[in-house]
Coordinates of C-alpha atoms in Angstrom, one line a residue:
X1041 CA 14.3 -1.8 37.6
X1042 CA 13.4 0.8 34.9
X1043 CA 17.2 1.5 34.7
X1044 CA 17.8 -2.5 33.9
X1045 CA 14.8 -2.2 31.2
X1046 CA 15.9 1.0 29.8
X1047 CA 19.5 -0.9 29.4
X1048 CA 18.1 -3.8 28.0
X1049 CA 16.4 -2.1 25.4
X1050 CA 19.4 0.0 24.5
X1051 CA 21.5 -3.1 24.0
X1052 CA 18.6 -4.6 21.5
X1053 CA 19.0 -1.0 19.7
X1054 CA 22.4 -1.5 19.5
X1055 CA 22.5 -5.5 18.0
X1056 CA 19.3 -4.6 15.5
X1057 CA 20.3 -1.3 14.3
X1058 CA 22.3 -2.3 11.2
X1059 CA 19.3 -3.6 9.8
X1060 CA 17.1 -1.0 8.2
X1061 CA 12.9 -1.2 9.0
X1062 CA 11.0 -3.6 7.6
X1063 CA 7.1 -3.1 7.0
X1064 CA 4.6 -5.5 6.2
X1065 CA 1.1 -4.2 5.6
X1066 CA -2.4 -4.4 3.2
X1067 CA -4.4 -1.9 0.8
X1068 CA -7.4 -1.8 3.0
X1069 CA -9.6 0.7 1.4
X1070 CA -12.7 -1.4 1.5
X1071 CA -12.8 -1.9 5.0
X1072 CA -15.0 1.1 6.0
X1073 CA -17.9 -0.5 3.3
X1074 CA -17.6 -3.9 4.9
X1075 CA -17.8 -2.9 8.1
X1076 CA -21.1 -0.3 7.6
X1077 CA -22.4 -3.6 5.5
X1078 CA -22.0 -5.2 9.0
X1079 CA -19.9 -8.0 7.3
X1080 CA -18.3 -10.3 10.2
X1081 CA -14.7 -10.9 10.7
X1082 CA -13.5 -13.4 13.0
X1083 CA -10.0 -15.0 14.2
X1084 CA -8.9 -18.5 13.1
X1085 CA -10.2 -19.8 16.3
X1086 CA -14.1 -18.5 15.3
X1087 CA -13.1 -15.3 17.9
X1088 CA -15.3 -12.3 16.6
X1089 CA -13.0 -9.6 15.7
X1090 CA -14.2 -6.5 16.7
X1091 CA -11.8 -4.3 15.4
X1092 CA -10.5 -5.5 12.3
X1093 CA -7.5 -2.9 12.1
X1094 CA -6.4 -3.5 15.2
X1095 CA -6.5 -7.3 14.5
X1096 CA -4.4 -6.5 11.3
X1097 CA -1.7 -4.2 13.8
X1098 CA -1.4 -6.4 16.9
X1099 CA -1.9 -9.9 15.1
X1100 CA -1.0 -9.6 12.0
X1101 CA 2.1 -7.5 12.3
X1102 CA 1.1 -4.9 9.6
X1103 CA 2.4 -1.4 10.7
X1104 CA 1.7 0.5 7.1
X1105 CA -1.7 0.7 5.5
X1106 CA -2.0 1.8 1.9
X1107 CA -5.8 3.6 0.8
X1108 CA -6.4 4.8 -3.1
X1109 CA -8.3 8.0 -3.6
X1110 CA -10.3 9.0 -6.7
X1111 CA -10.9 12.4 -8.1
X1112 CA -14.8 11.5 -8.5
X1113 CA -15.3 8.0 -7.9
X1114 CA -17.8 6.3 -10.5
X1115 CA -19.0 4.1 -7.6
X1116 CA -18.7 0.8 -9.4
X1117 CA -17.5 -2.1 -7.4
X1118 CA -14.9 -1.0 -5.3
X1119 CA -14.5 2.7 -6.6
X1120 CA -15.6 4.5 -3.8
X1121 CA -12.7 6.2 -2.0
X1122 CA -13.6 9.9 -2.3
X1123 CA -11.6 12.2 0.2
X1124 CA -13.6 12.5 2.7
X1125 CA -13.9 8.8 2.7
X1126 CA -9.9 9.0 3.0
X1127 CA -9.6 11.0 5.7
X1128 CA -12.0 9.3 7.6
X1129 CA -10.2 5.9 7.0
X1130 CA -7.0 7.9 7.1
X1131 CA -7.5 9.1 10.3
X1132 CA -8.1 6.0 11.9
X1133 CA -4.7 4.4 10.8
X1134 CA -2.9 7.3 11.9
X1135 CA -4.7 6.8 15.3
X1136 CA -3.4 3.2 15.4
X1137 CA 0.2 4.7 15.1
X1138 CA 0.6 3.0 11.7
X1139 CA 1.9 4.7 8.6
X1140 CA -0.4 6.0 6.1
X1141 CA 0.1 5.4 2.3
X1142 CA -2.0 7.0 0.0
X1143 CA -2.6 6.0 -3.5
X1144 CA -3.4 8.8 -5.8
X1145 CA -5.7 7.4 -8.9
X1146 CA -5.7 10.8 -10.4
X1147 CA -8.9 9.3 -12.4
X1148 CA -12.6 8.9 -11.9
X1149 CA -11.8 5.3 -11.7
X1150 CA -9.3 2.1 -11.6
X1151 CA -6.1 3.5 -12.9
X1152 CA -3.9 0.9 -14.2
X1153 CA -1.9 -0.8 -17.0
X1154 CA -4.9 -0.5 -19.0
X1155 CA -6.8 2.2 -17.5
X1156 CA -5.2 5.6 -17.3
X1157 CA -7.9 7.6 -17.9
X1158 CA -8.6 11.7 -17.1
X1159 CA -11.2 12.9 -14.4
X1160 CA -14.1 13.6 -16.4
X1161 CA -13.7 17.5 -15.0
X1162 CA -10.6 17.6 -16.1
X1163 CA -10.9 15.9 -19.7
X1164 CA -11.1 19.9 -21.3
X1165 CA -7.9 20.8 -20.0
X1166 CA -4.8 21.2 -22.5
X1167 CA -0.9 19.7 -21.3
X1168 CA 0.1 22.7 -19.1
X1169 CA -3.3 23.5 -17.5
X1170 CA -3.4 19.6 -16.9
X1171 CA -0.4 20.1 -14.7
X1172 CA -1.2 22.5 -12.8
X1173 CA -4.0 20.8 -12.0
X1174 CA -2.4 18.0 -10.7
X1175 CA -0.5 20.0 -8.6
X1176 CA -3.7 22.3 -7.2
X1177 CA -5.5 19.2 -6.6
X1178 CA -2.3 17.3 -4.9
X1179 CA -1.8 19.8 -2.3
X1180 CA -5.5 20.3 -1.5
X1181 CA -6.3 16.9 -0.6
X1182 CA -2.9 16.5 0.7
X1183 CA -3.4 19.8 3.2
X1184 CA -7.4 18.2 3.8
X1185 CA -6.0 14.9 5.0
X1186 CA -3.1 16.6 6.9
X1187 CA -5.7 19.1 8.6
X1188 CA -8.0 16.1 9.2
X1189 CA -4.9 14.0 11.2
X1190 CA -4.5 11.8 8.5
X1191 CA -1.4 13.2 7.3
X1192 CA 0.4 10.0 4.6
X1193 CA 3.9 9.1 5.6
X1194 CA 3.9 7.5 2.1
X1195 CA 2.3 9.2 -1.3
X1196 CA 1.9 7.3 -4.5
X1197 CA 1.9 9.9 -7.1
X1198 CA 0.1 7.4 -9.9
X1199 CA -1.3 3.8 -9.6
X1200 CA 0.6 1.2 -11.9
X1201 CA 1.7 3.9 -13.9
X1202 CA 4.1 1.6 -16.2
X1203 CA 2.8 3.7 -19.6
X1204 CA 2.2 7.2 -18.3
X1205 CA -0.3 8.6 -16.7
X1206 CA -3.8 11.1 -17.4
X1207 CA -3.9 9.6 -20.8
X1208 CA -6.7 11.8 -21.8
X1209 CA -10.8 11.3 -21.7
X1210 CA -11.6 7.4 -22.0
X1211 CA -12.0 6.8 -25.7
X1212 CA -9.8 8.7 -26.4
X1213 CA -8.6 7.8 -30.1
X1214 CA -4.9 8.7 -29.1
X1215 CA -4.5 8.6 -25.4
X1216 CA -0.8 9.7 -24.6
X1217 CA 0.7 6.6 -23.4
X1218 CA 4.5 6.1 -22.5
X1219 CA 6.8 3.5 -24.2
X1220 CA 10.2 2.9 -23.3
X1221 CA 10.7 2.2 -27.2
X1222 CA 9.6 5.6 -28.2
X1223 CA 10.3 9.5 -26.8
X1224 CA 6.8 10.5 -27.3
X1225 CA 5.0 11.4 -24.3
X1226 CA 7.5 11.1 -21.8
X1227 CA 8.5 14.8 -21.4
X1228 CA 4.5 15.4 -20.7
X1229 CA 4.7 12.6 -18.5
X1230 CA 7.4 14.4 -16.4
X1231 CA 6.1 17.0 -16.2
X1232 CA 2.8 15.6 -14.2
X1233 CA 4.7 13.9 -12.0
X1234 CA 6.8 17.0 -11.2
X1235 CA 3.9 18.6 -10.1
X1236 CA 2.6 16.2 -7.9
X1237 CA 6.0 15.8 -6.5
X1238 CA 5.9 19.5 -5.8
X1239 CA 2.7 19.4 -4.2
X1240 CA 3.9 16.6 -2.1
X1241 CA 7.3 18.0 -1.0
X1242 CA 5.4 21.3 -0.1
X1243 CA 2.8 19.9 2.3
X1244 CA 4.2 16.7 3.3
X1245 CA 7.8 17.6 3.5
X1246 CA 8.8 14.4 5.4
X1247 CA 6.5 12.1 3.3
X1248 CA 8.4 9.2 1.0
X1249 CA 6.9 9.6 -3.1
X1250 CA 6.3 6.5 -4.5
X1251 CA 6.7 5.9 -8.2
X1252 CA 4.5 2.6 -8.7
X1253 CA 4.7 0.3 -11.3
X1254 CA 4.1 -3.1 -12.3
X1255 CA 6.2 -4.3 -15.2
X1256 CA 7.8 -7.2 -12.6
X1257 CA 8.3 -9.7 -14.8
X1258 CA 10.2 -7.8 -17.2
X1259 CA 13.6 -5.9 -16.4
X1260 CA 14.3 -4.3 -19.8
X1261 CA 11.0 -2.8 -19.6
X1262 CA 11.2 -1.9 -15.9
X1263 CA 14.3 -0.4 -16.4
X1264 CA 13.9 1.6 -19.4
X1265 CA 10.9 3.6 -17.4
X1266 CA 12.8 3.9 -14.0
X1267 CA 16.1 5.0 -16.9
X1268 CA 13.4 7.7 -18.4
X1269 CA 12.3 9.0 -15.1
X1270 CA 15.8 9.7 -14.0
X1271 CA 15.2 13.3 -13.6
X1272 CA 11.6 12.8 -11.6
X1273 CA 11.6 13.7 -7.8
X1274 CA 10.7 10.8 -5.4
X1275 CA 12.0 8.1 -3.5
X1276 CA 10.9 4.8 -3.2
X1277 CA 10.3 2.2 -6.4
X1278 CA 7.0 0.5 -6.0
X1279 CA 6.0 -2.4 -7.7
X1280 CA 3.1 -4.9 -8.1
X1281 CA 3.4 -8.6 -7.7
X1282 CA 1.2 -11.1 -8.9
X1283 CA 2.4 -14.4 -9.8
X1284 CA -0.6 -14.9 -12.1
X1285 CA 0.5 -11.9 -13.8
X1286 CA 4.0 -11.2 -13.0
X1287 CA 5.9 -14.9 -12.8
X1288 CA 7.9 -16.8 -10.1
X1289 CA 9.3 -15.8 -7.1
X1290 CA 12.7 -16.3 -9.2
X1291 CA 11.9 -13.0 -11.4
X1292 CA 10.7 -11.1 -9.0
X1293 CA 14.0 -11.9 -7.0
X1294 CA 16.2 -11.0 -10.3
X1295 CA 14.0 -7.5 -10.7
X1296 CA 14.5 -6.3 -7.3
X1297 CA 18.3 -7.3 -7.6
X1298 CA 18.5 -5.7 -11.0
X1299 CA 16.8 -2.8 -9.4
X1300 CA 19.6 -2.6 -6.7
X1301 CA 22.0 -2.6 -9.0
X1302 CA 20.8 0.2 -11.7
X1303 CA 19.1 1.7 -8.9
X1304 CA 21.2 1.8 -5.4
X1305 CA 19.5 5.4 -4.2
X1306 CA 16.4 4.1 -4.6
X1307 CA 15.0 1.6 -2.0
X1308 CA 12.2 -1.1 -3.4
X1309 CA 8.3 -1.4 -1.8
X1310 CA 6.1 -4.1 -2.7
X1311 CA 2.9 -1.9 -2.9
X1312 CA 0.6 -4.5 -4.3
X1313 CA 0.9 -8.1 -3.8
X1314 CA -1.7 -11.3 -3.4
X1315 CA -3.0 -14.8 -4.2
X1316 CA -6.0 -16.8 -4.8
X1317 CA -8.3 -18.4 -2.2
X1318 CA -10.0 -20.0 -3.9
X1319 CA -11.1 -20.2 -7.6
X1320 CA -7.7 -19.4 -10.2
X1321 CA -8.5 -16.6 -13.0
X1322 CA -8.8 -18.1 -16.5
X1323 CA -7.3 -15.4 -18.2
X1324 CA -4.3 -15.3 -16.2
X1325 CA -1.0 -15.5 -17.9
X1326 CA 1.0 -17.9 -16.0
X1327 CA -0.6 -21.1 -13.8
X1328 CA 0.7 -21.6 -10.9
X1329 CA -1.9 -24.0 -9.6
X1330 CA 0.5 -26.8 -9.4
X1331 CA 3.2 -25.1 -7.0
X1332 CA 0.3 -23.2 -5.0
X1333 CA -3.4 -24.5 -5.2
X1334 CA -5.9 -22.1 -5.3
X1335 CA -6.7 -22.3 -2.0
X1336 CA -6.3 -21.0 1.5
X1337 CA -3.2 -23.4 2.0
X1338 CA -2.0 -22.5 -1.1
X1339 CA -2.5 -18.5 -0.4
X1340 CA -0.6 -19.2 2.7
X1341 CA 2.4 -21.0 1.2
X1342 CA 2.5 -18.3 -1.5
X1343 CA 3.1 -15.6 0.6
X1344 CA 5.2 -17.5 3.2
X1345 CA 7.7 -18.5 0.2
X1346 CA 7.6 -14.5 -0.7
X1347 CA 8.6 -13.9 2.4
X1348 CA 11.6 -16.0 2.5
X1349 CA 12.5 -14.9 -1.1
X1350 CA 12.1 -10.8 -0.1
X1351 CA 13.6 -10.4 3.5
X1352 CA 17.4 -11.3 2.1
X1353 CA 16.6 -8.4 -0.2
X1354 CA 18.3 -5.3 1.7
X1355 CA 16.6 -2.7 -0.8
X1356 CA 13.2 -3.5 -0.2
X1357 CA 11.2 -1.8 2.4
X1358 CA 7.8 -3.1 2.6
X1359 CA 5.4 -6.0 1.3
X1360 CA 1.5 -5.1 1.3
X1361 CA -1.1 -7.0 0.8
X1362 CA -3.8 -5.7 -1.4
X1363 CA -7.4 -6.4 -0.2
X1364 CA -6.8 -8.7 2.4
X1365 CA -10.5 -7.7 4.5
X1366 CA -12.2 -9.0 1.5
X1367 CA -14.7 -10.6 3.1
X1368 CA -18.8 -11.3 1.8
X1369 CA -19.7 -13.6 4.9
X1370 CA -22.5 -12.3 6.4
X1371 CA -24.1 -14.5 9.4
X1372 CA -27.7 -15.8 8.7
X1373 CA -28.0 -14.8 5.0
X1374 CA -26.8 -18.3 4.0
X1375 CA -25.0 -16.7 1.0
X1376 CA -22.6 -14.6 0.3
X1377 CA -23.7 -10.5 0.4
X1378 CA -25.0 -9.6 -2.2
X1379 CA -23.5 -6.4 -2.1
X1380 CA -20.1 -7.8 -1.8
X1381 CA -19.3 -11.1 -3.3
X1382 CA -15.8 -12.2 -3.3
X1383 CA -15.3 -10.4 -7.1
X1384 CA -11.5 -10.5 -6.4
X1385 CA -11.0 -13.5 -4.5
X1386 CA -7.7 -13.0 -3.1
X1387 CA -8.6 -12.0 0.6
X1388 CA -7.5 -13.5 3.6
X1389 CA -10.9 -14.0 5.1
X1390 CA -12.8 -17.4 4.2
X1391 CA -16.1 -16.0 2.6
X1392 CA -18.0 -18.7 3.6
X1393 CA -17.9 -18.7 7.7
X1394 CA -16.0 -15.0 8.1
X1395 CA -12.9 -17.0 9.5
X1396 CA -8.9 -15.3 8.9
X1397 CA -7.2 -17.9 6.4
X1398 CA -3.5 -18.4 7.9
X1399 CA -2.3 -16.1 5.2
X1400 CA -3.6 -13.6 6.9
X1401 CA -0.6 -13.4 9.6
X1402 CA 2.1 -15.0 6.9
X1403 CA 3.6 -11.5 6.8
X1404 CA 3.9 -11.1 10.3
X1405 CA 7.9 -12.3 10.3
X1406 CA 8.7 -10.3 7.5
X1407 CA 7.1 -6.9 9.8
X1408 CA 10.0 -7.9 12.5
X1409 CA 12.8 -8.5 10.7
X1410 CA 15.4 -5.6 11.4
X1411 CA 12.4 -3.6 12.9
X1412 CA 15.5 -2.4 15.7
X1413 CA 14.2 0.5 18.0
X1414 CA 14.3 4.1 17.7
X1415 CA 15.2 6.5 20.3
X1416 CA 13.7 9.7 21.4
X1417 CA 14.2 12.4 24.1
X1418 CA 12.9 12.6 27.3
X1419 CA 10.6 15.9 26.3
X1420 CA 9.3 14.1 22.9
X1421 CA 5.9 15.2 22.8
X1422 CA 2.9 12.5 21.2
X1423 CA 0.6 15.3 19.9
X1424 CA 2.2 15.5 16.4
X1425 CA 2.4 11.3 16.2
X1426 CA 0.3 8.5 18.0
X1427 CA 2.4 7.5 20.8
X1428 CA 1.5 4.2 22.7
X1429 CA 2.7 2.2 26.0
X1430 CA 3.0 -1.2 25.4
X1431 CA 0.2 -2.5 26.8
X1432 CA -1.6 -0.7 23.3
X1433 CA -2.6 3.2 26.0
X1434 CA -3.0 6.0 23.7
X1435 CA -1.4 8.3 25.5
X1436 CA -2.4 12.2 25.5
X1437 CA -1.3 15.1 23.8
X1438 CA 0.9 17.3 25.4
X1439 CA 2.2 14.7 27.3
X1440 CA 6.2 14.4 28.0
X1441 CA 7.5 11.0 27.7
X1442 CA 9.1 9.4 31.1
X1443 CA 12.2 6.9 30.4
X1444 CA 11.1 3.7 29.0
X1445 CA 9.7 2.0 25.9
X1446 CA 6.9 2.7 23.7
X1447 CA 5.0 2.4 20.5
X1448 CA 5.1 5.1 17.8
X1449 CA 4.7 5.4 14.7
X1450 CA 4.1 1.5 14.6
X1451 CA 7.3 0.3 16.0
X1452 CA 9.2 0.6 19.6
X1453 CA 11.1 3.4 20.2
X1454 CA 13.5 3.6 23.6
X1455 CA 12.9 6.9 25.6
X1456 CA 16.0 8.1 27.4

């Protein structure tokens, strides 16, 4: 019998193997904060959940989970990922044999578009001593996590860093930003990014670096940054997509097929992604009300039409949902929490009864497609990577493998 199993799976190895791993997943860097606010998360049949990232492995088919991480977090609403908050969070994902993406901010607060702004103890440094501190403070937290068993599979050196990065002190009168029309900056701008990649190469060695950016919805601009980073180690492209912000699902199609083409070493994630609930932001730059209301439906047919646009895309990787436990329900209080009020409004959980909205598992198909199954020795050991039977045992360190099927590392693998 184990022989016919062990045969079976071999032949599913052999017809999904062509196909390279696909990842769904979420940024869910909040989660620890809801879950000490004792915020309740429940099933679309009213089940209680009781362990959300669980829910989000087994139910909702994500097998990566991305968490940001601030130098000194200012605290403000949603600015709280320190590294010991990190690891903690990190090491739980890492227990769930899912891969771990961090996000590096390398500010005190949201770094973005908008916002690239220094560490305040970092704001007296000139060019060259900024550098090196990237790099010291890359491989510290990197060799923290990794000593903590939250070693990242995946490492974002930058968030939405489309115009540079460590601008300078806020208020700066002449932060350093990066233009794809001008040369000014960029060499500075390599050379942060070289440092982290050192950093990242020498303590995470087998670790993907992300360059993230989210210039979607326009190629001459994406490419011109992608064209002046030529020369920059990493490996994966990530990009944000928000059709409020970033267009239709027809551009975002044409810049991951542009990408392909300028690009072909360099495989495509979807780092950030999402859609409204509820309420649609008035300052948004495109309405998309029409083709998907702002509500749970709606959320759900976004992300199931993103789906079918990405998985015939061969380059890209992994979609993630950003802030999908968003979640202020709070049983009894007859409000939302105070502490947490839907401020972003694109989570998958209804704020008003707790309940998962069905966007919640829209991923799910994209997680499976071309997954195919790994193979490992007989003698594999589990103790450097979560290893699982399929009935969701850890199983313990030290432990040789029999013949047969298990989970690591988020996906099956075949044990001959």
């Amino acid at each position: 019998m184990k022989k016919k199993l062990l045969m079976a799976a071999l032949m599913l190895l052999a017809a999904t193997g062509m196909k390279a791993q696909r990842m769904a997943g979420g940024d869910l860097s909040m989660l620890p904060k809801y879950e000490a606010a004792k915020v309740n998360y429940y099933d679309a049949n009213g089940n209680l959940i009781a362990d959300v990232l669980q829910h989000m492995r087994d139910e909702a088919g994500y097998s990566i989970v991305r968490i940001r991480l601030f130098v000194n977090p200012t605290k403000e609403t949603g600015v709280v990922q320190d590294l010991e908050y990190v690891k903690a969070l990190g090491k739980r994902v890492k227990e769930k044999g899912m891969k771990l993406m961090v996000d590096f901010h390398y500010s005190d607060t949201w770094a973005d578009p908008s916002n690239q702004w220094t560490p305040e103890q970092w704001k007296s440094l000139n060019d060259n001593e900024l550098a090196q501190k990237v790099y010291d403070y890359t491989k510290d937290c990197l060799q923290q996590l990794t000593n903590a068993g939250a070693k990242p599979d995946y490492i974002q050196t930058g968030n939405e860093i489309s115009y540079g990065m460590l601008w300078g002190p806020k208020g700066t009168g002449s932060p350093k930003k990066c233009y794809t029309s001008s040369d000014a900056n960029w060499s500075r701008f390599r050379s942060l990014l070289a440092k982290a990649a050192q950093a990242c190469r020498e303590e995470c060695p087998e670790a993907k670096i992300i360059i993230h950016t989210e210039r979607t919805n326009n190629w001459s601009t994406t490419k011109g940054i992608y064209e002046r980073l030529a020369s920059a180690d990493y490996d994966i492209i990530g990009l944000s997509y928000y059709p409020e912000w970033h267009n239709n699902l027809a551009t975002l199609k044409s810049t991951i097929q542009n990408l392909k083409n300028t690009f072909p070493q360099k495989p495509v994630m979807i780092v950030e992604t999402g859609y409204f609930n509820n309420w649609y932001n008035s300052n948004a730059t495109y309405d998309f009300t029409s083709t998907w209301p702002a509500t749970p439906e709606g959320q759900n047919k976004f992300l199931t039409q993103l789906v079918e646009t990405v998985e015939p895309l061969d380059n890209v990787q992994a979609i993630l949902y950003w802030f999908p436990e968003e979640n202020p329900y709070k049983p009894g209080s007859g409000q939302y929490n105070n502490v947490y009020n839907p401020w972003f409004n694109h989570g998958l959980f209804a704020p008003e009864t707790g309940r998962a909205h069905p966007g919640l598992y829209a991923l799910k198909p994209y997680s499976n497609v071309g997954s195919g199954i790994a193979t490992l020795n007989s003698d594999a050991n589990p103790s450097t990577q979560a290893v699982y039977t399929l009935d969701g045992r850890r199983l313990p360190a030290q432990q040789s493998l029999r013949p047969g099927i298990y989970i690591k590392d988020g996906r099956k693998v075949v044990v001959k």
